[in-house]
Coordinates of C-alpha atoms in Angstrom, one line a residue:
M1 CA -9.8 -15.7 10.6
R2 CA -11.4 -12.3 11.4
K3 CA -8.3 -10.8 12.9
V4 CA -8.0 -7.1 13.3
G5 CA -4.8 -5.2 14.1
I6 CA -4.9 -1.6 15.4
V7 CA -1.8 0.5 15.2
G8 CA -2.0 3.3 17.7
A9 CA -3.8 2.3 21.0
G10 CA -4.6 5.9 22.0
S11 CA -8.2 7.0 22.7
V12 CA -9.4 6.4 19.2
G13 CA -7.7 3.1 18.6
A14 CA -8.7 1.8 22.0
S15 CA -12.3 2.9 21.6
A16 CA -12.5 1.0 18.3
A17 CA -11.1 -2.1 20.0
Y18 CA -13.6 -1.7 22.8
A19 CA -16.6 -1.3 20.4
L20 CA -15.5 -4.3 18.4
T21 CA -15.1 -6.4 21.5
L22 CA -18.6 -5.5 22.8
M23 CA -20.1 -6.2 19.4
G24 CA -18.4 -9.6 19.2
T25 CA -17.4 -8.8 15.6
C26 CA -13.8 -10.2 15.6
K27 CA -12.2 -13.4 16.7
E28 CA -9.0 -11.5 17.6
I29 CA -7.9 -7.9 18.1
V30 CA -4.2 -7.0 18.4
L31 CA -3.0 -3.6 19.7
F32 CA 0.3 -1.8 19.2
D33 CA 1.5 1.5 20.4
V34 CA 4.9 3.2 20.5
A35 CA 4.3 4.3 24.2
P36 CA 5.5 1.5 26.5
G37 CA 2.8 -0.3 28.3
V38 CA -0.2 1.5 26.7
A39 CA -1.2 -1.3 24.3
Q40 CA -0.7 -4.0 26.9
G41 CA -2.7 -2.2 29.6
K42 CA -5.6 -1.3 27.3
A43 CA -5.7 -4.9 25.9
I44 CA -6.0 -6.3 29.4
D45 CA -8.8 -3.8 30.3
I46 CA -10.7 -4.3 27.0
A47 CA -10.4 -8.1 27.3
Q48 CA -11.9 -8.0 30.8
A49 CA -14.8 -5.9 29.5
G50 CA -15.3 -8.7 26.9
Y51 CA -16.7 -10.9 29.7
Y52 CA -20.1 -9.1 29.1
A53 CA -20.0 -9.3 25.3
P54 CA -22.2 -11.6 23.2
Q55 CA -19.1 -13.5 21.9
D56 CA -15.6 -14.1 23.0
T57 CA -12.9 -11.9 21.5
I58 CA -9.2 -12.5 22.1
V59 CA -7.6 -9.1 22.8
T60 CA -3.8 -9.0 22.9
H61 CA -0.9 -6.6 22.3
V62 CA 2.4 -6.7 20.6
D63 CA 5.6 -4.9 21.7
K64 CA 6.9 -4.6 18.1
P65 CA 4.9 -3.8 15.0
S66 CA 6.6 -6.7 13.2
D67 CA 4.9 -9.0 15.6
M68 CA 1.4 -8.0 14.3
K69 CA 1.0 -10.7 11.7
N70 CA -1.6 -12.1 9.3
C71 CA -4.4 -9.6 10.0
D72 CA -7.4 -9.4 7.8
I73 CA -7.8 -5.7 8.5
V74 CA -5.3 -3.2 9.9
V75 CA -6.5 0.1 11.3
I76 CA -3.9 2.9 11.4
T77 CA -4.6 5.7 14.0
A78 CA -0.9 6.5 14.5
G79 CA 0.3 10.1 14.1
V80 CA 1.0 13.3 15.9
P81 CA -1.4 16.3 16.3
R82 CA -0.5 19.7 15.0
K83 CA 1.4 21.8 17.6
P84 CA 1.8 25.5 18.0
G85 CA 4.3 26.9 15.4
M86 CA 4.0 23.8 13.2
T87 CA 3.0 24.4 9.6
R88 CA 0.6 22.2 7.6
A89 CA 3.6 21.0 5.6
D90 CA 5.5 20.1 8.8
L91 CA 2.6 18.1 10.1
L92 CA 2.1 16.4 6.7
M93 CA 5.7 15.3 6.5
I94 CA 6.0 14.1 10.1
N95 CA 2.8 12.0 9.8
A96 CA 3.7 10.7 6.3
K97 CA 7.0 9.4 7.6
I98 CA 5.2 7.6 10.4
M99 CA 2.8 6.2 7.9
K100 CA 5.7 4.9 5.7
S101 CA 7.1 3.0 8.7
V102 CA 3.8 1.6 9.8
V103 CA 2.7 0.6 6.2
G104 CA 6.0 -1.1 5.6
N105 CA 5.4 -3.4 8.5
I106 CA 1.9 -4.2 7.2
I107 CA 3.2 -5.0 3.7
E108 CA 5.6 -7.5 5.2
N109 CA 3.5 -9.0 7.9
S110 CA -0.1 -8.8 6.8
P111 CA 0.2 -8.7 3.0
Q112 CA -3.4 -9.7 2.3
A113 CA -4.9 -7.1 4.7
I114 CA -7.4 -4.3 4.0
I115 CA -6.1 -1.1 5.5
I116 CA -8.4 1.5 7.2
C117 CA -6.6 4.8 7.6
V118 CA -7.7 7.1 10.5
S119 CA -4.6 9.2 10.7
N120 CA -4.8 12.9 9.8
P121 CA -4.8 14.7 7.4
L122 CA -6.9 11.7 6.5
D123 CA -7.4 12.0 2.8
V124 CA -3.7 12.7 2.1
M125 CA -2.5 9.9 4.4
T126 CA -4.9 7.5 2.6
Y127 CA -3.4 8.6 -0.7
A128 CA 0.1 8.1 0.7
I129 CA -0.8 4.5 1.7
H130 CA -1.9 3.8 -1.8
K131 CA 1.4 4.9 -3.2
I132 CA 3.5 3.2 -0.5
T133 CA 1.7 -0.2 -0.9
G134 CA 0.9 -0.2 -4.6
W135 CA -2.1 -2.3 -3.7
N136 CA -5.5 -2.4 -5.5
R137 CA -7.5 0.6 -4.4
N138 CA -10.3 -1.4 -2.9
R139 CA -8.0 -2.4 -0.1
I140 CA -7.1 1.1 1.2
I141 CA -10.0 3.0 2.8
G142 CA -10.0 6.2 4.8
M143 CA -12.5 6.5 7.7
A144 CA -14.2 9.8 7.2
G145 CA -17.9 9.7 6.2
A146 CA -18.8 7.0 8.8
L147 CA -17.9 9.5 11.5
D148 CA -19.1 12.7 9.8
G149 CA -22.3 11.0 8.8
S150 CA -23.0 10.0 12.4
R151 CA -22.4 13.6 13.5
M152 CA -24.9 14.8 10.9
A153 CA -27.5 12.2 12.0
Y154 CA -27.0 13.5 15.5
Q155 CA -27.6 17.1 14.4
I156 CA -30.7 16.1 12.4
S157 CA -32.1 14.2 15.4
K158 CA -31.6 17.3 17.6
V159 CA -33.6 19.4 15.1
T160 CA -36.4 17.0 14.3
G161 CA -36.7 15.2 17.7
L162 CA -36.8 11.9 15.8
S163 CA -34.5 8.9 16.4
S164 CA -31.1 9.2 14.7
R165 CA -31.3 5.4 14.2
Q166 CA -33.8 5.9 11.4
T167 CA -31.9 8.9 9.9
G168 CA -29.8 8.5 6.8
S169 CA -26.4 10.3 6.7
L170 CA -24.3 11.4 3.7
V171 CA -21.2 13.5 3.8
I172 CA -18.7 13.7 0.9
G173 CA -15.4 15.6 0.2
D174 CA -12.4 15.9 2.5
H175 CA -12.4 15.0 6.2
G176 CA -11.8 18.6 7.3
E177 CA -13.2 22.1 7.0
N178 CA -14.2 21.5 3.3
M179 CA -16.4 18.4 4.1
I180 CA -19.8 18.6 2.3
P181 CA -22.8 17.3 4.4
L182 CA -25.7 16.5 2.1
P183 CA -28.8 16.5 4.2
S184 CA -30.9 17.3 1.1
K185 CA -30.2 13.7 0.0
V186 CA -31.2 12.2 3.4
Q187 CA -34.4 10.6 4.5
V188 CA -35.8 10.1 8.0
G189 CA -37.6 6.8 7.8
D190 CA -39.2 7.0 4.4
I191 CA -39.6 10.8 4.5
P192 CA -37.2 13.2 2.7
L193 CA -35.6 15.4 5.3
N194 CA -36.4 18.6 3.4
E195 CA -40.1 17.8 4.0
L196 CA -39.6 17.8 7.7
I197 CA -37.4 20.9 8.3
S198 CA -36.9 24.4 6.9
K199 CA -34.1 25.5 4.7
E200 CA -32.7 27.5 7.6
D201 CA -32.6 24.4 9.7
M202 CA -30.9 22.5 6.9
E203 CA -28.2 25.1 6.7
G204 CA -27.7 25.0 10.5
I205 CA -27.3 21.2 10.3
I206 CA -24.7 21.6 7.6
E207 CA -22.7 24.1 9.6
R208 CA -22.8 22.2 12.9
T209 CA -21.8 19.0 11.2
R210 CA -18.8 20.6 9.6
F211 CA -17.6 21.9 13.0
G212 CA -18.8 18.8 15.0
G213 CA -15.3 17.8 15.9
A214 CA -14.3 21.4 17.0
E215 CA -17.3 21.5 19.3
I216 CA -16.0 18.5 21.2
V217 CA -12.5 19.9 21.3
K218 CA -14.0 23.1 22.8
H219 CA -15.4 21.1 25.8
L220 CA -12.8 18.4 26.2
G221 CA -9.7 20.1 25.1
T222 CA -9.1 17.0 22.9
S223 CA -10.8 15.5 19.9
G224 CA -13.5 13.0 20.2
Y225 CA -12.8 9.2 20.4
Y226 CA -16.0 7.3 21.1
G227 CA -17.6 8.5 17.8
P228 CA -14.6 7.7 15.7
G229 CA -14.1 4.4 17.5
R230 CA -17.6 3.2 16.8
A231 CA -17.4 4.5 13.2
I232 CA -14.3 2.3 12.6
A233 CA -16.0 -0.7 14.2
H234 CA -19.0 -0.1 11.8
M235 CA -16.7 -0.3 8.8
I236 CA -14.9 -3.4 10.0
E237 CA -18.2 -5.1 10.7
A238 CA -19.4 -4.3 7.1
I239 CA -16.2 -5.8 5.7
L240 CA -15.9 -8.9 7.9
N241 CA -19.6 -9.8 7.5
D242 CA -19.6 -8.9 3.7
A243 CA -22.6 -6.7 4.5
Q244 CA -22.6 -4.7 1.3
T245 CA -23.1 -1.5 3.4
V246 CA -23.1 2.0 1.9
V247 CA -20.6 4.2 3.8
S248 CA -19.0 7.4 2.7
S249 CA -15.2 6.7 2.8
S250 CA -12.0 8.3 1.4
V251 CA -11.0 6.2 -1.6
L252 CA -8.7 6.7 -4.6
L253 CA -10.7 7.9 -7.6
A254 CA -9.9 6.8 -11.1
G255 CA -12.2 9.0 -13.1
E256 CA -15.2 8.9 -10.8
Y257 CA -16.7 12.4 -10.3
G258 CA -14.3 13.7 -12.9
Y259 CA -11.2 13.2 -10.8
K260 CA -8.3 10.6 -10.7
D261 CA -5.2 10.0 -8.6
V262 CA -6.6 11.6 -5.5
S263 CA -8.3 10.2 -2.4
V264 CA -11.5 11.9 -1.3
G265 CA -14.7 11.0 0.6
V266 CA -17.5 9.6 -1.5
P267 CA -20.2 6.9 -0.9
V268 CA -19.0 3.4 -1.4
V269 CA -20.2 -0.2 -0.8
L270 CA -18.2 -2.0 1.8
G271 CA -17.9 -5.8 1.7
K272 CA -15.4 -8.7 2.0
N273 CA -13.1 -7.2 -0.6
G274 CA -13.1 -3.8 1.1
V275 CA -14.5 -1.2 -1.4
E276 CA -16.9 -3.3 -3.6
K277 CA -18.2 -0.3 -5.5
I278 CA -17.9 3.5 -5.7
I279 CA -21.3 5.1 -6.0
E280 CA -21.4 8.1 -8.3
L281 CA -24.1 10.6 -7.2
D282 CA -25.7 13.2 -9.5
L283 CA -24.4 16.4 -8.0
D284 CA -25.8 19.8 -8.8
D285 CA -23.5 22.7 -9.9
E286 CA -23.3 24.1 -6.4
I287 CA -22.2 20.8 -4.8
K288 CA -19.8 20.1 -7.8
S289 CA -18.1 23.5 -7.0
K290 CA -17.8 22.7 -3.3
F291 CA -16.5 19.2 -4.2
K292 CA -13.8 20.8 -6.4
V293 CA -12.7 23.0 -3.5
S294 CA -12.4 19.9 -1.3
V295 CA -10.4 18.0 -3.9
D296 CA -8.1 20.9 -4.5
S297 CA -7.4 21.1 -0.8
I298 CA -6.4 17.5 -0.7
Q299 CA -4.4 17.9 -3.8
S300 CA -2.4 20.7 -2.2
G301 CA -1.4 18.2 0.5
I302 CA -0.4 15.6 -2.0
D303 CA 1.7 18.3 -3.8
I304 CA 3.6 19.0 -0.5
L305 CA 4.5 15.3 -0.4
N306 CA 5.6 15.3 -4.0
E307 CA 7.6 18.5 -3.6
N308 CA 9.5 16.9 -0.7
N309 CA 10.2 13.8 -2.9
F310 CA 8.3 11.6 -0.4
F311 CA 7.3 9.0 -2.9
K312 CA 10.7 8.8 -4.6
G313 CA 11.7 5.2 -4.9
E314 CA 8.2 3.9 -4.1

């Protein structure tokens, strides 16, 4: 059927729908947003842009989340940003409650769907979706590395002057300040990156990748949306086309990398079943230590949910 639902038709959700429409990836895209008129207006605008796409895509909206039915993939971008005076725990609980409502509708109306979580804090929200649904872990995927990897490729291209299209990208860990870009494991064409640039340049790429989102906020006053939207579309394309594409994503670990019952970004293979395989990299001691910091940060968010009895009754 190739039907994709997008919950949250703000800048990121709409950019994903726009990218998918121009790519001709889906047969149908359905938008929902809590703000009256937003999903309807953007659906009309995007559908009109589809006139210039290689294939027809039906782009519609629903007024109620319960009307978004029988989707193959549902993308969740819903949530609120952190506001002045709001603690991390406050933000976590607000967005987790939103997630519980959204996911409840998905369970009821698209019970066979694969869910792609984009809402922040991403890794904790991805974990929450696992607990709320009880579904197999291959069907719940957090969009993190697809975006962070594209940001790293951009930084590598700026340093080398070479096309980012032939640049690999690999970022693991949490989707936040503890993300771990791994340019040392990246190639440009067939050439290892560390043979093209200095160690100093490598460290600069890592730093600028980690704060790639903050750089956009500094200029726009808001977070980016074209990059995230296209990253979402890339993941959806890999799943719908059974492309067996390697993409770093936030997934529930069950012993991989020495951790279990926590969602964190690692390289996976995406195909028709969602996560077809988790790839375990051979990490050196320095990266293992950084990865632990990242996992501990995510676990602290999960602990906040548990302390507030969020999963009671799930």
